[in-house]
mmCIF file of C-alpha atoms in Angstrom:
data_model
loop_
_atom_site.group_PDB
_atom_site.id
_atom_site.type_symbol
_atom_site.label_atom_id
_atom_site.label_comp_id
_atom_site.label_asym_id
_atom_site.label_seq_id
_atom_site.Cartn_x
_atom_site.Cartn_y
_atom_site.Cartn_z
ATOM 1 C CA UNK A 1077 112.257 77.713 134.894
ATOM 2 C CA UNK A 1078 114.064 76.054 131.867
ATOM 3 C CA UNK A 1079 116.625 77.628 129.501
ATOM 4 C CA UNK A 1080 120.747 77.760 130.154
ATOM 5 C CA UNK A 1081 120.062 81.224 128.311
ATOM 6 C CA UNK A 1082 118.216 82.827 131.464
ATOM 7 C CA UNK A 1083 122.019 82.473 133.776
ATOM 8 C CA UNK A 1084 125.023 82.882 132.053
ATOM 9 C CA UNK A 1085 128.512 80.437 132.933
ATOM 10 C CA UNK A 1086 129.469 83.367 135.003
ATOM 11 C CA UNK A 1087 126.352 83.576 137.342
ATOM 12 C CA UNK A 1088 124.877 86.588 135.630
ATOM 13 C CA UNK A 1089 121.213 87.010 134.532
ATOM 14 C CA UNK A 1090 119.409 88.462 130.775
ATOM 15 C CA UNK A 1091 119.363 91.650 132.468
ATOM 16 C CA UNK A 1092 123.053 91.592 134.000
ATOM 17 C CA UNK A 1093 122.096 91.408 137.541
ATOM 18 C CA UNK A 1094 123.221 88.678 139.846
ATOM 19 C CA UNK A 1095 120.639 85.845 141.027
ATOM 20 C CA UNK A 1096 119.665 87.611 144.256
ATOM 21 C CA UNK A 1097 119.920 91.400 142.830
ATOM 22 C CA UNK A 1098 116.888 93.979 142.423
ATOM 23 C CA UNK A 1099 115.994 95.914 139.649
ATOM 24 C CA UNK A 1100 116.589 99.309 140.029
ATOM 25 C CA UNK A 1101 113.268 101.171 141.961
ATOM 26 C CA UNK A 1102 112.932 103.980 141.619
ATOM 27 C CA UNK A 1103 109.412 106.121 143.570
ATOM 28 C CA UNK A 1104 107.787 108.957 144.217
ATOM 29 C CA UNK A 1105 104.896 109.943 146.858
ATOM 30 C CA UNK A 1106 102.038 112.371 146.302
ATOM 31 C CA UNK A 1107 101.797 112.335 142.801
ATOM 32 C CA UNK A 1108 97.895 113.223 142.946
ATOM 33 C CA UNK A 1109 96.841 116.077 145.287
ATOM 34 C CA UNK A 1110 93.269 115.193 145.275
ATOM 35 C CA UNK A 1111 93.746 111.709 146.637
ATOM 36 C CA UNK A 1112 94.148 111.020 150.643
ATOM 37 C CA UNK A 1113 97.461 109.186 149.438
ATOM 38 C CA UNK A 1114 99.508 108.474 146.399
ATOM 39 C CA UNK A 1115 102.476 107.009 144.925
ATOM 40 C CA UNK A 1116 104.114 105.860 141.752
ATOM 41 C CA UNK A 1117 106.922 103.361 141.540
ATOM 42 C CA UNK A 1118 108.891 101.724 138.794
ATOM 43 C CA UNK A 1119 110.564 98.160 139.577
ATOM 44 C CA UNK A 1120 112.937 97.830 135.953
ATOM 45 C CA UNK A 1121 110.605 98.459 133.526
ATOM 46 C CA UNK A 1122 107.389 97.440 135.397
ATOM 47 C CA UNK A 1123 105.596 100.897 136.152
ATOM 48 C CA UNK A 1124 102.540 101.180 138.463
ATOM 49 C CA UNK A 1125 100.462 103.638 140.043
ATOM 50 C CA UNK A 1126 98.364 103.498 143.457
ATOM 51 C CA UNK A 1127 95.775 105.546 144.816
ATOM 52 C CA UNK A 1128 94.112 105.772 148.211
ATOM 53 C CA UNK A 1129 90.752 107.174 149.165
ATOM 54 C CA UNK A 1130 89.652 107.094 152.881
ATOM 55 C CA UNK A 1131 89.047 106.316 155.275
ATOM 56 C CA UNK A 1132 85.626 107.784 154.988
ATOM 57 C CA UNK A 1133 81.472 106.623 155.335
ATOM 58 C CA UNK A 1134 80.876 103.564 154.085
ATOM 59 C CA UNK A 1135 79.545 104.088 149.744
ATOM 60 C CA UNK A 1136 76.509 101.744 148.459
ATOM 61 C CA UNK A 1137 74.779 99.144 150.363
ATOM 62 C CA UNK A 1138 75.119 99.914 154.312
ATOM 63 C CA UNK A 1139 75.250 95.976 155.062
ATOM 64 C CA UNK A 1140 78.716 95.658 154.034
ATOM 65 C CA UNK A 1141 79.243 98.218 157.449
ATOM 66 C CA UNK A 1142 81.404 96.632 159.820
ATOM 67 C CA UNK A 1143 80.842 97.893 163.111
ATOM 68 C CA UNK A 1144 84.802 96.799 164.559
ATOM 69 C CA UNK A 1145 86.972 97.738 161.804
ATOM 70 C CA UNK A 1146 86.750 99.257 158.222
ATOM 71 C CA UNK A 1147 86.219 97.595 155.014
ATOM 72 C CA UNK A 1148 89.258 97.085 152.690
ATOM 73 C CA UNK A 1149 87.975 97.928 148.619
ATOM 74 C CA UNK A 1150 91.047 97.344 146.722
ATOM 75 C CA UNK A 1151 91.189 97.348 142.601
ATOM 76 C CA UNK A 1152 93.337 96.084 140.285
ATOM 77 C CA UNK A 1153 93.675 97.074 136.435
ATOM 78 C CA UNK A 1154 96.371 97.240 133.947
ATOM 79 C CA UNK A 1155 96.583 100.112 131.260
ATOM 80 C CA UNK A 1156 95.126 98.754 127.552
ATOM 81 C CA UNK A 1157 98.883 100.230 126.861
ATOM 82 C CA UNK A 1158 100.671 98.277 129.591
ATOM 83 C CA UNK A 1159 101.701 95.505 127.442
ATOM 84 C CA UNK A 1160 102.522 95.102 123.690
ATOM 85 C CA UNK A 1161 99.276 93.266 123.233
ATOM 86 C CA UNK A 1162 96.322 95.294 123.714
ATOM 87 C CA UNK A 1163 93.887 94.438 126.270
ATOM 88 C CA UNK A 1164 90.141 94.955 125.540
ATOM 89 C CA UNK A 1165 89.587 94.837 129.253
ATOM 90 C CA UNK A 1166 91.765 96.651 131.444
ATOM 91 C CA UNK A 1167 89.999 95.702 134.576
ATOM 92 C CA UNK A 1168 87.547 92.793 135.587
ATOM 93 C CA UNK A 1169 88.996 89.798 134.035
ATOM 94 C CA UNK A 1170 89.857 86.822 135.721
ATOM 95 C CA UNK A 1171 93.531 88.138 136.190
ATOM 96 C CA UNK A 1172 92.388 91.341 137.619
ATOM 97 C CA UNK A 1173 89.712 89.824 139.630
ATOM 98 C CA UNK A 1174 92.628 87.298 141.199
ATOM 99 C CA UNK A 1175 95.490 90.120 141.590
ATOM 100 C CA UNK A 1176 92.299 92.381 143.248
ATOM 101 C CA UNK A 1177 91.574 89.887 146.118
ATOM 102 C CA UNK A 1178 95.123 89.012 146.661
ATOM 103 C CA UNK A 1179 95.842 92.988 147.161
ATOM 104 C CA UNK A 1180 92.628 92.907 149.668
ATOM 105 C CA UNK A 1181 93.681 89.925 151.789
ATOM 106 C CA UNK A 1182 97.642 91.356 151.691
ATOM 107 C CA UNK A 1183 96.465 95.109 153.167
ATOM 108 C CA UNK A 1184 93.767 93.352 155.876
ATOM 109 C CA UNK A 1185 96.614 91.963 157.045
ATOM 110 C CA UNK A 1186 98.933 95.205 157.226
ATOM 111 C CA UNK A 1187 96.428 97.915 157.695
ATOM 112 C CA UNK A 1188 95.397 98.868 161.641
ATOM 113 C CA UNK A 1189 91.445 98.753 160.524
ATOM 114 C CA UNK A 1190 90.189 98.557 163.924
ATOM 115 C CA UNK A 1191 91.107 101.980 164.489
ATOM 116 C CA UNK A 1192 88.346 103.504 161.832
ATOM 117 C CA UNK A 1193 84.882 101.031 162.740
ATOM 118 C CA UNK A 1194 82.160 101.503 160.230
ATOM 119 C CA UNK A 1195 84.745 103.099 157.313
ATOM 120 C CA UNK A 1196 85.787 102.731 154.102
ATOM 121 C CA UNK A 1197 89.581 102.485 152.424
ATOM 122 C CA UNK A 1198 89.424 102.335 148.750
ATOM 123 C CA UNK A 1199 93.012 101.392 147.647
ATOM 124 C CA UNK A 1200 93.498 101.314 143.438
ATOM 125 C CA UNK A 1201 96.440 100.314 141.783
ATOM 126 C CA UNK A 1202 97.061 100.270 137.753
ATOM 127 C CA UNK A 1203 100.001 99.020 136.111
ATOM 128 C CA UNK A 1204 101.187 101.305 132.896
ATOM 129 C CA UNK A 1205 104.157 99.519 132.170
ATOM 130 C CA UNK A 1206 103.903 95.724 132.640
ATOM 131 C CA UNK A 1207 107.490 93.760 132.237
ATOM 132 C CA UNK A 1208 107.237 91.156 135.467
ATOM 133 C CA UNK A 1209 106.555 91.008 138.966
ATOM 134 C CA UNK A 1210 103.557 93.180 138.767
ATOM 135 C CA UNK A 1211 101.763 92.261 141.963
ATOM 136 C CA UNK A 1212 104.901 92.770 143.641
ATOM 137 C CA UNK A 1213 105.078 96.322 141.992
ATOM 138 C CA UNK A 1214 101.447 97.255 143.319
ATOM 139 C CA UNK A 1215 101.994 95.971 146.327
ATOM 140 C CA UNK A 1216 104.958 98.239 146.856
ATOM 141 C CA UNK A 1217 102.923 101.320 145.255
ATOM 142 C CA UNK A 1218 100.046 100.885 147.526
ATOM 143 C CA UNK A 1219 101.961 100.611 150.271
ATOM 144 C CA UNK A 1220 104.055 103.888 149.677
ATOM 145 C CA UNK A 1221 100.393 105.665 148.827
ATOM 146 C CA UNK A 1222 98.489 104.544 152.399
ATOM 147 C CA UNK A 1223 101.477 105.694 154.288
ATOM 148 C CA UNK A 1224 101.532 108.733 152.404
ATOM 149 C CA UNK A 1225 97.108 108.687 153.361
ATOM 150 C CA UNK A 1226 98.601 108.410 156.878
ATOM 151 C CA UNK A 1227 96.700 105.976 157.465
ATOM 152 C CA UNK A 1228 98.726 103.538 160.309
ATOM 153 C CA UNK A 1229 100.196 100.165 159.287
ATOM 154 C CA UNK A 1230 101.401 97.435 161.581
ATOM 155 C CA UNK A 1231 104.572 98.059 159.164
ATOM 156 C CA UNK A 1232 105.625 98.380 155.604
ATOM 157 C CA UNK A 1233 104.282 96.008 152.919
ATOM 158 C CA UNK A 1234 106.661 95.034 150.580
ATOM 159 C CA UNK A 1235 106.379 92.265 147.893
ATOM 160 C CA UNK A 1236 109.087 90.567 145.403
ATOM 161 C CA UNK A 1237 108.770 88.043 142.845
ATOM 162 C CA UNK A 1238 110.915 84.592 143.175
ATOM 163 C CA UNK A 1239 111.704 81.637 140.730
ATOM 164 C CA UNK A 1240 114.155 79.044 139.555
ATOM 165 C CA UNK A 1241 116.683 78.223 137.174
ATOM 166 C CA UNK A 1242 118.980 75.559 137.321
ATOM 167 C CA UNK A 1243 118.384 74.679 141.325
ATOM 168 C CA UNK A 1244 119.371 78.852 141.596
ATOM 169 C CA UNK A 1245 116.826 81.427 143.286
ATOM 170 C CA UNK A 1246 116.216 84.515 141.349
ATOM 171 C CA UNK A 1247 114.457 86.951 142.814
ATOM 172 C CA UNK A 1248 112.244 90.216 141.168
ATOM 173 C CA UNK A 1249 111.605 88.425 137.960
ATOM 174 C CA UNK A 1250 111.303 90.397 134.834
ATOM 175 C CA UNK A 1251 109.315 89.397 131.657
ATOM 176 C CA UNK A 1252 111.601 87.345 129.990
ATOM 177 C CA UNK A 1253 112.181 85.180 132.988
ATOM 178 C CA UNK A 1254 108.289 84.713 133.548
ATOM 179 C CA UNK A 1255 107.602 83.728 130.486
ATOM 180 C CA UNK A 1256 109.769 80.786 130.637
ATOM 181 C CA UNK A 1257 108.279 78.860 132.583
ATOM 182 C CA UNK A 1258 108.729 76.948 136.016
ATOM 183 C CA UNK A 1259 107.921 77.720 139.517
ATOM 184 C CA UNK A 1260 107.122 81.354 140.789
ATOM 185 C CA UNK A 1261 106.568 82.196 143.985
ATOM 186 C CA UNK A 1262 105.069 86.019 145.100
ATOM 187 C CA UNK A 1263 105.695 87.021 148.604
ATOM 188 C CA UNK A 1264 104.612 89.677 150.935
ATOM 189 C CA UNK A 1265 105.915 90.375 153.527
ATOM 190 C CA UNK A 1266 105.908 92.377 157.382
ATOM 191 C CA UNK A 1267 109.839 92.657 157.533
ATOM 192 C CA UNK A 1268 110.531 93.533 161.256
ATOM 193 C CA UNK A 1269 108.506 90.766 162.256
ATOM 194 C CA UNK A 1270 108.848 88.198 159.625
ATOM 195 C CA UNK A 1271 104.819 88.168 159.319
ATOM 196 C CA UNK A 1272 103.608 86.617 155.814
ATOM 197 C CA UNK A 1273 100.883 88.608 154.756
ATOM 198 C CA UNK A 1274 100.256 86.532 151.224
ATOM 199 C CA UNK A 1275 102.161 83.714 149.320
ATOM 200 C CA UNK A 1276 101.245 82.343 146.528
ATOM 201 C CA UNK A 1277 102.965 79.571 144.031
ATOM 202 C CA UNK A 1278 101.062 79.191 140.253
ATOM 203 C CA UNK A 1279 103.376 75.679 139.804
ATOM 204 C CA UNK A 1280 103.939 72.586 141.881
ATOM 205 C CA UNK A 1281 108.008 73.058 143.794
ATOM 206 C CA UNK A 1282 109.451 69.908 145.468
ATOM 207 C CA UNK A 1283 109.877 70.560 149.485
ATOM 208 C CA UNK A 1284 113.574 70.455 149.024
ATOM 209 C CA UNK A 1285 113.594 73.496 147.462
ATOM 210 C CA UNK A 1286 110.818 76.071 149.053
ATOM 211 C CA UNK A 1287 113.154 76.871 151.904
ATOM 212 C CA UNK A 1288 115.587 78.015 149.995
ATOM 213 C CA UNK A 1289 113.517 80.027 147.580
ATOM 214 C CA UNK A 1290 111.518 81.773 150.515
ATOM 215 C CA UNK A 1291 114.563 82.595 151.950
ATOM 216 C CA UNK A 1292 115.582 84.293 148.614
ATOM 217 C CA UNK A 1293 112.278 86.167 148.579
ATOM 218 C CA UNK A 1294 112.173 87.133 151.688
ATOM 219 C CA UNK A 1295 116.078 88.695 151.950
ATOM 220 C CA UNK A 1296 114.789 90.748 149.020
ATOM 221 C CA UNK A 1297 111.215 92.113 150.826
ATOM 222 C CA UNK A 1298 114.226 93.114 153.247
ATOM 223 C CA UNK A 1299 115.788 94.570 150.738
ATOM 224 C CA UNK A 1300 113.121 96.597 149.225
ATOM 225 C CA UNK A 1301 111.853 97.717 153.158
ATOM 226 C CA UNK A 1302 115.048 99.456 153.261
ATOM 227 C CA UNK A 1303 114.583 101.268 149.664
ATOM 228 C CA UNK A 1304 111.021 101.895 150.756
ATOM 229 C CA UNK A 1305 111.675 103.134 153.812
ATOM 230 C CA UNK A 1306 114.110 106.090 152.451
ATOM 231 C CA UNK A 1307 111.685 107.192 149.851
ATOM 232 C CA UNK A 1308 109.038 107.986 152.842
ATOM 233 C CA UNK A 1309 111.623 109.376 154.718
ATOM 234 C CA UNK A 1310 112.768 111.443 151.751
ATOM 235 C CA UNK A 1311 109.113 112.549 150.893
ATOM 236 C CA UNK A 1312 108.593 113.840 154.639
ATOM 237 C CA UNK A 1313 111.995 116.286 154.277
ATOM 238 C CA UNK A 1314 110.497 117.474 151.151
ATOM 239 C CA UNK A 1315 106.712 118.401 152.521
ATOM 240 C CA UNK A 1316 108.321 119.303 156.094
#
């Protein structure tokens, strides 16, 4: 990322927040009684909703079956309102496509599918407010929506958006800093153990400098286990 104009003199990003600081999250669980699990999250002004059916009988062609665990159908699709340019095609794009099989290979690694042999989870996310880190935001949904689906996790999912400006890690990118250009880096992580379940870099980053900026990213996942953690927690006082 180029541009003095994305960190001030004084250390301070577009948005005010300090290099390492989160947006403000704010979430709710249950937001759709006729789904197994749901939840809705906002990450700054990024918005998205997730949805979980399952697990139940396998839908369609039988040979996708698997007889030792259950099969993972996750979808990805943003709103034809999400962003200020209309999109003809809200789903099944190349984007979508992409974001659709990294939310797959993410929740294979998180979700206990040995436990439900020849089922089906159907996990769908949609983003209604787009304004950065929007696999991140999905990520976070989905994961709120499958524990509220009770379905068992070997722990929380949670995802945050990293970058670069001026040798300085910023983590949870908005828009404006996206846009700019430069290395970004999307992380998900298994906090208590550390476990990577997906990274993925759309620019070239010299060795030097991926330490430091996983190490940024991955303080944050820590920092967003703890804020997803006491919205679950929260939830369960309100149902109990």
């Amino acid at each position: 990322m180029a541009g003095l104009e994305l960190l001030s003199d004084q250390g301070y990003r577009v948005d005010g927040r300090k290099p390492t600081e989160l947006r403000k999250i704010q979430a709710r669980m249950g937001v759709f009684a006729q789904a197994d699990g749901s939840a809705y999250i906002e990450q700054g002004n990024t918005k998205a909703l997730a949805v979980v059916y399952g697990p139940h009988e396998i839908r369609g062609s039988r040979s996708k079956c698997l007889h030792d665990r259950a099969v993972l159908n996750c979808q990805y699709s943003m709103a034809t309102f999400s962003t200020a340019e209309r999109k003809r095609r809200p789903h099944g794009d190349r984007k979508s496509s992409e974001m659709t099989l990294h939310l797959k290979q993410t929740f294979e690694a998180a979700i206990l599918t040995q436990l439900y042999p020849r089922s089906q989870i159907d996990i769908y996310v949609q983003i209604l407010q787009a304004d950065g880190g929007n696999y991140s935001a999905c990520v976070n949904a989905a994961t709120l929506a499958v524990v509220d689906a009770g379905i068992p996790l070997r722990d929380y999912v949670c995802a945050c958006s990293a970058g670069f400006v001026e040798d300085t890690p910023l983590v949870d990118l908005s828009h404006v800093e996206e846009s700019s250009g430069g290395t970004q880096l999307s992380l998900a992580l298994l906090p208590k153990a550390e476990h990577l379940a997906l990274v993925e870099m759309d620019a070239r980053l010299h060795q030097d400098h991926l330490e430091g900026l996983m190490d940024a990213a991955t303080r944050a996942c820590k920092d967003l286990h703890a804020v997803l953690d006491r919205v679950v927690r929260e939830h369960l006082q309100e149902v109990s």
